[in-house]
Short mmCIF file of C-alpha atoms in Angstrom, two decimals:
data_model
loop_
_atom_site.label_atom_id
_atom_site.label_comp_id
_atom_site.label_asym_id
_atom_site.label_seq_id
_atom_site.Cartn_x
_atom_site.Cartn_y
_atom_site.Cartn_z
CA GLN A 1 0.13 -0.03 0.01
CA ASP A 2 1.17 3.46 -0.65
CA SER A 3 -1.49 6.16 0.30
CA GLY A 4 -4.79 6.65 1.84
CA THR A 5 -6.35 5.14 5.03
CA ASN A 6 -6.94 1.47 4.93
CA ILE A 7 -8.00 -1.44 7.16
CA PHE A 8 -6.74 -4.83 6.16
CA THR A 9 -7.81 -8.07 7.71
CA ASN A 10 -6.34 -11.59 7.34
CA SER A 11 -7.72 -14.66 8.79
CA GLY A 12 -6.50 -17.21 6.15
CA THR A 13 -3.01 -18.07 5.30
CA ILE A 14 -0.40 -15.99 3.29
CA ASN A 15 2.81 -17.31 1.79
CA ALA A 16 4.61 -14.70 -0.04
CA ALA A 17 8.01 -12.85 -0.22
CA LEU A 18 6.56 -10.15 1.79
CA CYS A 19 3.26 -10.69 3.60
CA PHE A 20 2.66 -7.22 4.29
CA ASP A 21 4.82 -4.17 3.20
CA ILE A 22 3.48 -0.64 4.31
CA THR A 23 5.22 2.22 3.01
CA GLY A 24 4.28 5.72 1.64
CA SER A 25 1.92 8.07 3.25
CA THR A 26 -0.47 4.99 4.17
CA SER A 27 -2.46 5.30 7.40
CA LEU A 28 -3.18 1.50 7.82
CA THR A 29 -4.62 -1.00 10.40
CA LEU A 30 -3.63 -4.53 9.81
CA ASN A 31 -5.79 -7.19 11.68
CA ASN A 32 -4.26 -10.63 11.54
CA SER A 33 -5.59 -13.60 13.03
CA GLY A 34 -4.60 -16.04 10.28
CA THR A 35 -0.89 -17.15 9.18
CA CYS A 36 1.84 -15.12 7.56
CA ASN A 37 4.52 -16.98 6.09
CA SER A 38 7.04 -14.64 4.80
CA ILE A 39 10.40 -15.18 2.99
CA GLY A 40 11.22 -11.43 3.88
CA ASP A 41 9.94 -9.39 6.72
CA VAL A 42 6.79 -7.37 7.56
CA GLY A 43 7.64 -3.99 6.96
CA ILE A 44 6.18 -0.84 8.23
CA GLY A 45 7.59 2.17 6.49
CA GLY A 46 6.49 5.85 5.62
CA SER A 47 7.44 8.64 8.02
CA ASN A 48 3.87 10.45 7.33
CA ASN A 49 1.72 7.28 8.11
CA THR A 50 0.09 6.05 11.16
CA THR A 51 0.23 2.26 11.34
CA THR A 52 -1.24 -0.22 13.58
CA ILE A 53 -0.43 -4.10 13.26
CA ASN A 54 -2.84 -6.17 15.42
CA ASN A 55 -1.72 -9.84 15.38
CA LEU A 56 -4.67 -11.22 17.24
CA SER A 57 -5.19 -14.22 19.36
CA GLY A 58 -4.48 -17.14 16.92
CA GLY A 59 -2.42 -15.17 14.42
CA VAL A 60 0.97 -16.31 13.27
CA ILE A 61 3.75 -14.38 11.70
CA ILE A 62 6.76 -16.28 10.69
CA ALA A 63 9.63 -14.40 8.60
CA GLN A 64 12.77 -15.94 7.49
CA SER A 65 14.45 -12.51 8.50
CA SER A 66 12.93 -10.03 11.00
CA GLY A 67 9.27 -11.06 11.89
CA ILE A 68 8.31 -7.38 12.14
CA VAL A 69 10.46 -4.35 11.20
CA SER A 70 9.37 -0.79 12.06
CA VAL A 71 11.80 1.12 9.64
CA SER A 72 10.82 4.92 10.27
CA ASN A 73 9.73 7.59 12.75
CA GLY A 74 6.00 8.12 13.46
CA SER A 75 3.40 6.81 15.48
CA LYS A 76 3.61 3.01 14.88
CA VAL A 77 1.65 0.52 16.98
CA ILE A 78 2.38 -3.01 17.39
CA THR A 79 -0.07 -5.26 19.33
CA ASN A 80 0.61 -9.09 19.64
CA ALA A 81 -1.75 -11.60 21.16
CA GLY A 82 -0.76 -14.32 18.83
CA THR A 83 2.80 -15.58 18.21
CA ILE A 84 5.73 -13.75 16.10
CA SER A 85 8.91 -15.89 15.18
CA SER A 86 11.79 -15.26 13.08
CA VAL A 87 12.94 -18.66 11.55
CA SER A 88 15.40 -19.57 8.76
CA SER A 89 17.36 -22.43 7.65
CA ASP A 90 20.31 -20.08 6.69
CA ARG A 91 21.90 -18.79 9.65
CA ASP A 92 23.38 -16.05 7.81
CA GLN A 93 19.87 -14.68 7.32
CA ILE A 94 18.62 -14.85 10.93
CA SER A 95 17.66 -11.70 12.22
CA HIS A 96 15.72 -9.97 15.34
CA THR A 97 12.21 -11.25 15.57
CA ILE A 98 10.92 -7.57 16.15
CA ARG A 99 13.15 -4.90 14.84
CA LEU A 100 12.33 -1.23 15.78
CA LEU A 101 14.20 1.21 13.57
CA GLY A 102 12.14 4.26 13.92
CA THR A 103 11.37 6.18 16.92
CA ASN A 104 7.83 6.66 18.94
CA THR A 105 6.94 3.00 18.01
CA THR A 106 4.78 1.31 20.88
CA LEU A 107 4.78 -2.54 21.16
CA THR A 108 2.35 -4.35 23.34
CA ASN A 109 2.84 -7.95 23.86
CA SER A 110 0.41 -10.34 25.52
CA GLY A 111 1.20 -13.18 23.16
CA THR A 112 4.36 -15.01 22.19
CA ILE A 113 7.51 -13.41 20.85
CA ASN A 114 10.06 -16.13 20.09
CA GLN A 115 14.11 -15.91 20.30
CA PRO A 116 15.22 -16.14 16.59
CA ASP A 117 15.91 -19.76 15.86
CA ILE A 118 19.59 -20.46 15.80
CA THR A 119 19.62 -23.99 16.27
CA SER A 120 21.63 -24.38 13.36
CA LEU A 121 24.67 -22.60 14.84
CA ASP A 122 26.71 -23.64 17.97
CA CYS A 123 27.15 -20.05 19.70
CA SER A 124 29.37 -21.57 22.29
CA GLU A 125 31.89 -21.98 19.49
CA HIS A 126 30.87 -19.04 17.33
CA PRO A 127 29.87 -16.44 20.24
CA THR A 128 30.70 -13.42 17.75
CA HIS A 129 28.41 -14.73 14.77
CA TYR A 130 26.01 -12.50 13.65
CA ALA A 131 23.09 -14.87 14.26
CA CYS A 132 24.17 -15.31 18.00
CA ASN A 133 23.69 -11.71 18.77
CA LYS A 134 20.05 -11.43 17.73
CA HIS A 135 16.99 -10.66 20.03
CA SER A 136 13.38 -11.30 20.32
CA ILE A 137 13.07 -7.39 20.51
CA SER A 138 15.51 -4.97 19.29
CA SER A 139 14.80 -1.27 19.72
CA GLU A 140 17.78 0.41 17.80
CA THR A 141 16.50 3.84 18.14
CA THR A 142 15.36 5.96 20.95
CA ASN A 143 11.80 6.94 22.54
CA ASN A 144 10.21 3.55 21.73
CA THR A 145 7.76 2.04 24.20
CA LEU A 146 7.37 -1.60 25.14
CA ILE A 147 4.69 -2.97 27.06
CA PHE A 148 4.11 -6.65 28.34
CA ASN A 149 0.75 -7.66 29.37
CA GLY A 150 1.10 -11.49 29.75
CA ASN A 151 2.27 -14.78 28.29
CA SER A 152 5.82 -15.14 26.93
CA ASN A 153 8.81 -13.34 25.42
CA THR A 154 11.52 -16.09 25.36
CA GLY A 155 14.44 -14.15 23.96
CA THR A 156 16.52 -10.92 24.73
CA ILE A 157 15.17 -7.44 24.84
CA ASN A 158 17.64 -4.87 23.80
CA THR A 159 16.94 -1.14 23.86
CA SER A 160 19.07 1.81 22.76
CA GLY A 161 18.21 4.74 25.15
CA ASP A 162 15.41 6.99 26.28
CA SER A 163 12.51 4.15 25.92
CA ILE A 164 10.06 2.84 28.18
CA ILE A 165 9.53 -0.76 29.18
CA THR A 166 6.40 -1.40 31.13
CA ILE A 167 5.87 -5.03 32.49
CA ASN A 168 2.29 -5.96 33.84
CA ASP A 169 2.51 -9.64 33.63
CA TYR A 170 4.05 -12.32 31.69
CA SER A 171 4.55 -16.24 31.94
CA THR A 172 8.16 -15.91 30.55
CA LEU A 173 10.46 -12.85 29.99
CA GLY A 174 13.79 -12.91 28.84
CA ASN A 175 17.13 -10.71 29.58
CA ILE A 176 16.69 -7.08 29.14
CA SER A 177 19.55 -4.96 27.83
CA THR A 178 19.08 -1.44 28.49
CA ALA A 179 20.93 1.97 27.53
CA SER A 180 21.14 5.23 29.31
CA GLY A 181 17.70 6.90 29.83
CA ASP A 182 15.95 3.51 29.43
CA ALA A 183 13.31 3.06 32.28
CA VAL A 184 12.11 -0.57 32.89
CA GLY A 185 8.97 -0.72 35.10
CA PHE A 186 7.25 -3.65 36.84
CA GLN A 187 3.88 -2.57 37.40
CA ASN A 188 2.43 -5.79 38.22
CA GLU A 189 -0.56 -6.41 40.41
CA ASN A 190 -0.20 -10.05 40.82
CA SER A 191 2.90 -12.12 42.01
CA LEU A 192 5.82 -12.37 39.44
CA THR A 193 9.08 -13.96 39.33
CA TYR A 194 12.05 -12.63 37.48
CA SER A 195 14.97 -15.04 37.34
CA GLU A 196 16.84 -13.45 34.25
CA ILE A 197 19.29 -10.31 33.83
CA ILE A 198 18.52 -6.62 33.55
CA SER A 199 21.84 -5.05 32.55
CA GLY A 200 23.06 -1.89 30.90
CA GLY A 201 22.76 1.62 31.42
CA GLY A 202 19.00 2.12 32.28
CA SER A 203 17.20 2.13 35.64
CA VAL A 204 14.45 -0.12 37.15
CA THR A 205 11.14 0.77 39.12
CA LYS A 206 8.52 -1.66 41.15
CA SER A 207 5.12 0.05 41.48
CA ALA A 208 1.70 -1.24 42.17
CA ALA A 209 0.62 -3.84 44.45
CA GLY A 210 1.89 -7.00 43.29
CA ILE A 211 4.84 -9.05 44.63
CA LEU A 212 8.03 -9.14 42.50
CA TYR A 213 10.38 -12.03 43.27
CA LEU A 214 13.89 -11.05 41.85
CA ASN A 215 15.79 -14.33 41.58
CA GLY A 216 18.20 -13.25 38.82
CA SER A 217 20.30 -10.05 38.63
CA ILE A 218 19.81 -6.42 38.30
CA THR A 219 23.23 -5.02 37.05
CA ALA A 220 21.64 -1.86 35.35
CA THR A 221 23.44 1.15 36.24
CA GLY A 222 20.26 2.87 38.12
CA GLY A 223 19.32 -0.24 40.13
CA ILE A 224 15.85 -0.49 41.17
CA THR A 225 13.52 1.97 43.12
CA VAL A 226 10.60 0.37 44.86
CA VAL A 227 7.58 3.02 45.17
CA GLY A 228 4.99 0.34 45.56
CA GLY A 229 4.10 -3.48 46.32
CA THR A 230 6.73 -5.82 47.37
CA VAL A 231 10.27 -6.80 46.15
CA GLY A 232 11.55 -10.32 47.47
CA GLY A 233 13.74 -12.97 46.21
CA THR A 234 17.31 -14.36 46.40
CA GLY A 235 19.02 -12.56 43.48
CA ASN A 236 21.66 -9.85 43.20
CA ILE A 237 20.87 -5.84 42.77
CA ASN A 238 23.05 -3.27 41.79
CA SER A 239 21.50 -0.86 44.03
CA LEU A 240 18.21 -0.72 45.96
CA ILE A 241 16.37 2.25 47.02
CA ALA A 242 13.05 1.80 49.08
CA SER A 243 10.84 5.06 48.85
CA GLY A 244 7.76 2.98 49.44
CA GLY A 245 6.30 -0.48 49.47
CA THR A 246 8.06 -3.48 51.08
CA ILE A 247 11.33 -5.25 50.86
CA ASN A 248 11.01 -8.93 51.96
CA PRO A 249 14.24 -10.93 51.28
CA GLY A 250 13.88 -14.39 49.94
CA ASN A 251 10.90 -16.50 48.60
CA SER A 252 10.45 -17.59 51.95
CA ILE A 253 13.28 -17.55 54.29
CA GLY A 254 16.30 -16.42 52.34
CA THR A 255 19.07 -13.87 51.42
CA LEU A 256 18.76 -10.83 49.03
CA ASN A 257 22.04 -9.41 47.83
CA VAL A 258 22.58 -5.75 47.02
CA SER A 259 25.96 -5.28 45.42
CA GLY A 260 25.78 -1.53 45.85
CA ASN A 261 23.86 0.68 48.36
CA TYR A 262 20.76 0.15 50.11
CA SER A 263 18.38 3.20 51.21
CA GLN A 264 15.26 2.94 53.15
CA ASN A 265 13.03 6.03 53.54
CA SER A 266 10.11 6.65 56.12
CA ASP A 267 7.47 5.40 53.74
CA SER A 268 8.76 1.93 53.24
CA THR A 269 8.95 -1.47 55.13
CA LEU A 270 11.67 -4.11 55.58
CA GLU A 271 9.87 -7.39 56.19
CA ILE A 272 12.06 -10.23 57.80
CA GLU A 273 10.97 -13.64 58.37
CA ILE A 274 12.21 -15.78 61.28
CA ASP A 275 11.67 -19.16 62.79
CA ASN A 276 12.19 -20.64 66.19
CA SER A 277 15.24 -22.78 64.79
CA GLY A 278 17.12 -19.55 64.58
CA ASN A 279 16.80 -18.99 60.88
CA ASN A 280 15.85 -15.75 59.34
CA ASP A 281 15.77 -13.52 56.18
CA LEU A 282 18.76 -11.34 55.43
CA ILE A 283 19.51 -8.39 53.18
CA ALA A 284 23.09 -8.75 52.35
CA ILE A 285 24.59 -5.30 51.21
CA THR A 286 28.21 -4.81 49.81
CA GLY A 287 27.91 -0.86 50.09
CA THR A 288 26.01 1.40 52.49
CA ALA A 289 23.09 0.94 54.30
CA SER A 290 20.66 4.15 55.26
CA LEU A 291 17.75 3.20 57.33
CA ASP A 292 14.46 4.75 58.24
CA GLY A 293 10.71 3.55 58.08
CA ASN A 294 9.36 0.39 59.49
CA LEU A 295 10.67 -3.12 60.31
CA ILE A 296 8.07 -5.81 60.56
CA ILE A 297 9.19 -9.45 62.22
CA VAL A 298 7.32 -12.30 60.76
CA PRO A 299 7.71 -15.33 62.73
CA ALA A 300 6.78 -18.73 61.64
CA LYS A 301 4.35 -20.59 64.18
CA GLY A 302 5.91 -21.88 67.17
CA MET A 303 7.16 -20.83 70.66
CA TYR A 304 10.06 -18.43 71.09
CA SER A 305 12.08 -17.39 73.99
CA ASP A 306 13.30 -13.95 75.30
CA GLY A 307 16.95 -13.44 74.06
CA MET A 308 16.58 -15.24 70.77
CA SER A 309 18.65 -13.12 68.26
CA TYR A 310 18.75 -12.65 64.60
CA THR A 311 21.24 -10.90 62.33
CA PHE A 312 19.10 -9.63 59.15
CA LEU A 313 21.09 -6.93 57.84
CA THR A 314 24.81 -6.50 56.80
CA ALA A 315 26.51 -3.54 55.22
CA SER A 316 29.79 -1.99 54.85
CA SER A 317 28.38 0.92 56.80
CA ILE A 318 25.20 1.60 58.55
CA SER A 319 23.41 5.09 59.14
CA GLY A 320 20.10 5.87 60.69
CA THR A 321 17.65 3.41 62.33
CA PHE A 322 13.92 2.02 61.95
CA SER A 323 11.61 4.42 63.18
CA ASN A 324 8.98 1.61 63.99
CA ILE A 325 9.58 -1.90 64.92
CA SER A 326 6.74 -4.62 65.15
CA VAL A 327 6.44 -8.30 65.61
CA SER A 328 3.29 -9.86 63.75
CA SER A 329 1.22 -12.72 64.87
CA GLY A 330 2.72 -16.27 64.83
CA SER A 331 4.87 -16.20 68.05
CA ASN A 332 3.86 -16.11 71.50
CA ASN A 333 3.20 -12.37 71.91
CA CYS A 334 6.97 -11.39 71.45
CA SER A 335 8.20 -8.02 71.11
CA ALA A 336 11.65 -7.14 69.56
CA THR A 337 14.30 -4.66 69.98
CA VAL A 338 17.25 -3.99 67.34
CA SER A 339 20.71 -3.35 67.93
CA TYR A 340 23.18 -1.60 65.31
CA ASN A 341 26.76 -1.72 65.00
CA SER A 342 28.88 -0.32 62.22
CA SER A 343 28.38 -3.41 59.68
CA SER A 344 25.11 -5.11 61.03
CA ALA A 345 21.72 -5.04 62.51
CA THR A 346 20.40 -7.64 64.87
CA LEU A 347 16.89 -8.06 66.35
CA THR A 348 16.33 -9.83 69.80
CA LEU A 349 13.03 -11.15 70.88
CA GLU A 350 11.67 -10.06 74.44
CA ASN A 351 8.30 -10.14 76.44
CA CYS A 352 7.64 -13.53 75.00
CA ASP A 353 4.54 -15.05 76.83
CA ASN A 354 5.65 -18.57 77.86
CA THR A 355 2.77 -19.10 80.29
CA PRO A 356 1.46 -22.35 79.92
CA PRO A 357 -1.99 -22.20 78.15
CA SER A 358 -5.06 -23.20 80.16
CA MET A 359 -7.95 -25.53 78.91
CA THR A 360 -11.13 -26.68 80.09
CA ILE A 361 -13.17 -29.65 79.55
CA SER A 362 -16.95 -29.57 80.55
CA SER A 363 -18.12 -32.40 82.75
CA THR A 364 -21.61 -32.21 80.91
CA SER A 365 -19.88 -32.75 77.18
CA VAL A 366 -18.16 -35.98 77.87
CA SER A 367 -18.47 -38.93 80.34
CA ASP A 368 -16.19 -41.90 81.38
CA GLY A 369 -18.47 -44.26 79.80
CA ASP A 370 -18.28 -42.61 76.54
CA LEU A 371 -14.51 -42.97 76.21
CA SER A 372 -12.00 -45.90 75.39
CA ASN A 373 -8.44 -45.57 76.21
CA ASP A 374 -7.37 -44.63 73.04
CA SER A 375 -10.13 -41.93 72.46
CA SER A 376 -9.34 -38.08 72.12
CA ILE A 377 -11.43 -35.33 73.93
CA PRO A 378 -11.94 -32.26 71.70
CA ILE A 379 -10.68 -29.05 74.01
CA THR A 380 -10.99 -25.58 73.65
CA PHE A 381 -8.03 -23.52 74.79
CA THR A 382 -8.20 -20.01 75.86
CA SER A 383 -5.23 -18.76 74.03
CA SER A 384 -4.65 -18.83 70.47
CA GLU A 385 -1.02 -19.82 70.88
CA ALA A 386 -2.24 -23.20 72.48
CA THR A 387 -4.77 -23.51 69.92
CA SER A 388 -2.17 -23.32 67.09
CA ASN A 389 -0.01 -26.27 68.91
CA PHE A 390 -2.88 -28.51 70.03
CA THR A 391 -6.20 -29.83 69.05
CA ALA A 392 -7.09 -32.81 71.34
CA VAL A 393 -5.81 -34.57 74.49
CA SER A 394 -5.62 -38.36 74.69
CA TYR A 395 -8.03 -39.95 77.35
CA THR A 396 -4.98 -41.93 78.60
CA HIS A 397 -3.47 -38.44 79.84
CA LEU A 398 -6.83 -36.92 81.28
CA ARG A 399 -9.70 -38.15 82.89
CA ALA A 400 -13.29 -36.91 82.20
CA HIS A 401 -14.59 -34.26 84.45
CA GLU A 402 -11.11 -32.70 85.09
CA THR A 403 -9.91 -29.15 84.57
CA ARG A 404 -6.22 -28.67 84.73
CA GLU A 405 -3.44 -26.56 83.30
CA ASP A 406 -1.15 -28.05 80.76
#
């Protein structure tokens, strides 16, 4: 197409040298729910057009070079709810699955964008080969927007600066290589786990209410800033700023590593899990730690004693203190204090309630004749701690009509 405003819909199969090639001043919307098998790519050109490609659910775009190439500046929109792949039997023809050569393109993915197929090449033996350095998404100009709303992006995402990468949901998300000015934003409302690498000159932000388990590495220059939700995991982070939200090391009890500095302000929370065997979460900081805000201690169920201590933060140096310290339910009503030295912070439990719980068996509910020696008597306890540890007492230990402290 060369000019005008057009809507093109494909629900069948197209086998061609170029399935779609959009150039000139065309403003076009392409809706694909069928299959495009292209020897070349799906090209979006023309600096004066507004072009939207909607690869709908069930739609398949397969190209033997780049799957989709946006080659010029302007308002270009690519949405994918289907599958986009770059496959070639000639390894010298393999290219990026989606290649953005123009600025101001918005790509939204809720489908599958596959890493280019390089099974014909052993990249361990040829690491500098052209095909071994191709990405599922290559944004080669500035000011582009990438949005991930679900499903799978199996390959590496590469950006070139001043672009926005918004991550709302996914089933699989590959490595992200950023440049100066790139902003990666996790805005997930649900729970996500990221086990890959975010590198380069950009920065990362976590907002929205969901949990993000970082089990990979964030080596991007700007590190990660948390403004909402929760960040946990056992990964490695270049630097961590908590200006809101919650930091909760580990996937359960575990260690979160910060290779740079850690800063926590008054609006944020550090949440530390402990158990009565002496295990606890740890945030291990290579650089400095600047502390403020809340510390919440989350004990696993069990009985705890005064004086039990847990080192939960280490750093090269520590400034500031937590302004509020609390212990959530799970222990026997303990409180806690925190001590600080030059390189660590340790919490110590105190005021633990170790009073034996009381229980009462009503004489009207059970009689001797109702029980054999291996029967159990249902009991109502007067404390939640006792209820969590006992549910019944054997008749061999108690006679009916008795009330006792245990």
